[in-house]
PDB file of C-alpha atoms in Angstrom:
ATOM      1  CA  UNK A  11       0.010  -0.003  -0.001  1.00 91.00           C
ATOM      2  CA  UNK A  12       1.408   3.367  -1.031  1.00 93.00           C
ATOM      3  CA  UNK A  13       1.430   6.054   1.623  1.00 96.00           C
ATOM      4  CA  UNK A  14       2.470   9.695   1.504  1.00 97.00           C
ATOM      5  CA  UNK A  15       3.428  11.658   4.614  1.00 97.00           C
ATOM      6  CA  UNK A  16       4.008  15.397   4.448  1.00 98.00           C
ATOM      7  CA  UNK A  17       5.887  17.560   6.879  1.00 98.00           C
ATOM      8  CA  UNK A  18       7.586  20.925   7.068  1.00 98.00           C
ATOM      9  CA  UNK A  19       4.635  23.286   7.202  1.00 98.00           C
ATOM     10  CA  UNK A  20       4.950  26.195   9.569  1.00 98.00           C
ATOM     11  CA  UNK A  21       4.037  29.828  10.192  1.00 98.00           C
ATOM     12  CA  UNK A  22       6.531  32.308   8.668  1.00 98.00           C
ATOM     13  CA  UNK A  23       6.661  35.935   7.783  1.00 98.00           C
ATOM     14  CA  UNK A  24       6.438  37.169   4.242  1.00 98.00           C
ATOM     15  CA  UNK A  25       9.745  36.769   2.467  1.00 98.00           C
ATOM     16  CA  UNK A  26      10.687  33.703   4.435  1.00 98.00           C
ATOM     17  CA  UNK A  27      11.371  30.195   3.224  1.00 98.00           C
ATOM     18  CA  UNK A  28      10.132  26.716   4.008  1.00 98.00           C
ATOM     19  CA  UNK A  29      10.873  23.263   2.646  1.00 98.00           C
ATOM     20  CA  UNK A  30       8.089  20.730   2.597  1.00 98.00           C
ATOM     21  CA  UNK A  31       8.822  17.059   2.544  1.00 98.00           C
ATOM     22  CA  UNK A  32       6.716  14.116   1.426  1.00 98.00           C
ATOM     23  CA  UNK A  33       7.987  10.689   2.370  1.00 98.00           C
ATOM     24  CA  UNK A  34       6.833   7.950   0.064  1.00 97.00           C
ATOM     25  CA  UNK A  35       6.352   4.423   1.368  1.00 95.00           C
ATOM     26  CA  UNK A  36       5.274   1.341  -0.594  1.00 92.00           C
ATOM     27  CA  UNK A  37       6.536   2.690  -3.917  1.00 90.00           C
ATOM     28  CA  UNK A  38       9.458   4.518  -5.443  1.00 90.00           C
ATOM     29  CA  UNK A  39       9.257   8.279  -5.695  1.00 89.00           C
ATOM     30  CA  UNK A  40      10.921   8.267  -9.124  1.00 90.00           C
ATOM     31  CA  UNK A  41       8.496   5.753 -10.634  1.00 91.00           C
ATOM     32  CA  UNK A  42       5.443   8.034 -10.462  1.00 93.00           C
ATOM     33  CA  UNK A  43       4.307  11.421 -11.416  1.00 96.00           C
ATOM     34  CA  UNK A  44       4.284  13.355  -8.092  1.00 97.00           C
ATOM     35  CA  UNK A  45       2.653  16.701  -7.407  1.00 97.00           C
ATOM     36  CA  UNK A  46       2.171  19.301  -4.765  1.00 98.00           C
ATOM     37  CA  UNK A  47      -1.258  20.891  -4.335  1.00 98.00           C
ATOM     38  CA  UNK A  48      -2.614  23.523  -1.993  1.00 98.00           C
ATOM     39  CA  UNK A  49      -6.019  24.591  -0.749  1.00 98.00           C
ATOM     40  CA  UNK A  50      -6.784  27.802   1.083  1.00 96.00           C
ATOM     41  CA  UNK A  51      -9.951  28.186   3.104  1.00 91.00           C
ATOM     42  CA  UNK A  52     -12.901  28.889   0.832  1.00 94.00           C
ATOM     43  CA  UNK A  53     -10.957  28.254  -2.274  1.00 96.00           C
ATOM     44  CA  UNK A  54     -10.616  25.298  -4.653  1.00 96.00           C
ATOM     45  CA  UNK A  55      -7.607  23.036  -4.584  1.00 96.00           C
ATOM     46  CA  UNK A  56      -4.810  24.355  -6.787  1.00 97.00           C
ATOM     47  CA  UNK A  57      -1.916  22.528  -8.397  1.00 97.00           C
ATOM     48  CA  UNK A  58       1.393  24.020  -7.358  1.00 98.00           C
ATOM     49  CA  UNK A  59       4.041  21.881  -9.011  1.00 98.00           C
ATOM     50  CA  UNK A  60       4.629  18.469 -10.443  1.00 98.00           C
ATOM     51  CA  UNK A  61       7.587  16.316 -11.298  1.00 97.00           C
ATOM     52  CA  UNK A  62       7.409  13.502 -13.794  1.00 96.00           C
ATOM     53  CA  UNK A  63       9.298  10.196 -13.861  1.00 93.00           C
ATOM     54  CA  UNK A  64      11.862  11.722 -16.241  1.00 93.00           C
ATOM     55  CA  UNK A  65      12.390  14.690 -13.934  1.00 94.00           C
ATOM     56  CA  UNK A  66      10.430  17.203 -15.974  1.00 95.00           C
ATOM     57  CA  UNK A  67       8.782  19.728 -13.650  1.00 97.00           C
ATOM     58  CA  UNK A  68       5.854  22.043 -14.103  1.00 97.00           C
ATOM     59  CA  UNK A  69       4.856  25.013 -11.947  1.00 98.00           C
ATOM     60  CA  UNK A  70       1.828  27.137 -11.607  1.00 97.00           C
ATOM     61  CA  UNK A  71       2.520  30.713 -12.769  1.00 97.00           C
ATOM     62  CA  UNK A  72       2.207  32.300  -9.317  1.00 97.00           C
ATOM     63  CA  UNK A  73       5.123  30.287  -7.867  1.00 98.00           C
ATOM     64  CA  UNK A  74       7.532  30.211 -10.805  1.00 98.00           C
ATOM     65  CA  UNK A  75      10.943  31.422  -9.718  1.00 98.00           C
ATOM     66  CA  UNK A  76      10.084  31.037  -6.069  1.00 98.00           C
ATOM     67  CA  UNK A  77       9.261  27.389  -5.541  1.00 98.00           C
ATOM     68  CA  UNK A  78      11.283  24.318  -6.590  1.00 98.00           C
ATOM     69  CA  UNK A  79      10.005  20.753  -6.662  1.00 98.00           C
ATOM     70  CA  UNK A  80      12.572  18.007  -6.315  1.00 98.00           C
ATOM     71  CA  UNK A  81      13.012  14.450  -5.147  1.00 97.00           C
ATOM     72  CA  UNK A  82      15.653  12.462  -3.385  1.00 96.00           C
ATOM     73  CA  UNK A  83      15.565   8.899  -4.707  1.00 93.00           C
ATOM     74  CA  UNK A  84      17.771   7.592  -1.928  1.00 95.00           C
ATOM     75  CA  UNK A  85      15.427   8.926   0.707  1.00 96.00           C
ATOM     76  CA  UNK A  86      12.332   8.180  -1.403  1.00 96.00           C
ATOM     77  CA  UNK A  87      11.176  11.727  -0.608  1.00 97.00           C
ATOM     78  CA  UNK A  88       9.559  14.536  -2.566  1.00 98.00           C
ATOM     79  CA  UNK A  89      10.320  18.126  -1.673  1.00 98.00           C
ATOM     80  CA  UNK A  90       8.945  21.559  -2.263  1.00 98.00           C
ATOM     81  CA  UNK A  91      11.410  24.353  -1.551  1.00 98.00           C
ATOM     82  CA  UNK A  92       9.434  27.566  -1.109  1.00 98.00           C
ATOM     83  CA  UNK A  93      11.290  30.876  -1.074  1.00 98.00           C
ATOM     84  CA  UNK A  94      10.106  34.491  -1.012  1.00 98.00           C
ATOM     85  CA  UNK A  95       6.832  33.394   0.546  1.00 98.00           C
ATOM     86  CA  UNK A  96       3.805  35.629   0.305  1.00 98.00           C
ATOM     87  CA  UNK A  97       0.643  35.800   2.391  1.00 97.00           C
ATOM     88  CA  UNK A  98      -1.274  34.433  -0.640  1.00 97.00           C
ATOM     89  CA  UNK A  99       0.758  31.211  -0.360  1.00 98.00           C
ATOM     90  CA  UNK A 100      -1.081  30.456   2.865  1.00 98.00           C
ATOM     91  CA  UNK A 101      -2.844  27.097   2.481  1.00 98.00           C
ATOM     92  CA  UNK A 102      -2.831  23.452   3.339  1.00 98.00           C
ATOM     93  CA  UNK A 103      -0.248  21.822   1.143  1.00 98.00           C
ATOM     94  CA  UNK A 104      -0.583  18.175   0.084  1.00 98.00           C
ATOM     95  CA  UNK A 105       1.533  15.829  -1.966  1.00 98.00           C
ATOM     96  CA  UNK A 106      -0.068  13.398  -4.361  1.00 97.00           C
ATOM     97  CA  UNK A 107       0.926  10.557  -6.655  1.00 97.00           C
ATOM     98  CA  UNK A 108      -0.418   9.073  -9.854  1.00 95.00           C
ATOM     99  CA  UNK A 109      -0.395   5.443 -10.853  1.00 92.00           C
ATOM    100  CA  UNK A 110       3.011   4.247 -12.082  1.00 89.00           C
ATOM    101  CA  UNK A 111       2.116   4.244 -15.793  1.00 81.00           C
ATOM    102  CA  UNK A 112       0.672   7.750 -15.904  1.00 91.00           C
ATOM    103  CA  UNK A 113       2.592  10.875 -16.875  1.00 93.00           C
ATOM    104  CA  UNK A 114       2.062  14.214 -15.193  1.00 94.00           C
ATOM    105  CA  UNK A 115       1.177  16.143 -18.327  1.00 89.00           C
ATOM    106  CA  UNK A 116       1.379  19.898 -18.701  1.00 86.00           C
ATOM    107  CA  UNK A 117      -1.770  20.770 -16.782  1.00 86.00           C
ATOM    108  CA  UNK A 118      -1.611  21.033 -12.999  1.00 92.00           C
ATOM    109  CA  UNK A 119      -4.939  19.514 -12.228  1.00 91.00           C
ATOM    110  CA  UNK A 120      -5.701  16.849  -9.678  1.00 90.00           C
ATOM    111  CA  UNK A 121      -7.006  14.560 -12.394  1.00 88.00           C
ATOM    112  CA  UNK A 122      -5.336  11.167 -12.155  1.00 91.00           C
ATOM    113  CA  UNK A 123      -3.752  11.692  -8.743  1.00 95.00           C
ATOM    114  CA  UNK A 124      -5.206   8.897  -6.648  1.00 93.00           C
ATOM    115  CA  UNK A 125      -2.932   8.812  -3.659  1.00 96.00           C
ATOM    116  CA  UNK A 126      -2.841  11.729  -1.295  1.00 97.00           C
ATOM    117  CA  UNK A 127      -1.069  12.679   1.897  1.00 97.00           C
ATOM    118  CA  UNK A 128      -2.771  14.229   4.895  1.00 97.00           C
ATOM    119  CA  UNK A 129      -1.385  17.728   4.238  1.00 97.00           C
ATOM    120  CA  UNK A 130       0.782  20.204   6.076  1.00 98.00           C
ATOM    121  CA  UNK A 131      -0.257  23.778   6.889  1.00 98.00           C
ATOM    122  CA  UNK A 132       1.696  26.753   5.631  1.00 98.00           C
ATOM    123  CA  UNK A 133       0.826  30.169   7.007  1.00 98.00           C
ATOM    124  CA  UNK A 134       2.534  33.324   5.798  1.00 98.00           C
ATOM    125  CA  UNK A 135       1.957  36.502   7.699  1.00 98.00           C
ATOM    126  CA  UNK A 136       2.473  40.003   6.179  1.00 96.00           C
TER     127      UNK A 136
END
């Protein structure tokens, strides 16, 4: 059974940095399309970034140049490095995985992601 466990969320001031981690168990992080999503109160879930099996990454426009998605195959862990954080980045962040044979694609939608972590809260104050 594949499980995802996020950590690293915290409360920071605008301009600060955080690194979110998502430990993968029951599968290999580099065998699946992996993504980071976020959901703020009262808003729909939004795709933040994805990384495909070949390492190709995609970012939503609002985080380009500030966030970096990566993975450590030895630790079987997915990361999201978040720099220059803004109050509008405040949300519950979740990692997700697709089935092994599915690619991420160019669109950051939650379509096809069938394994989800419990989420980690990021709060950015002005």
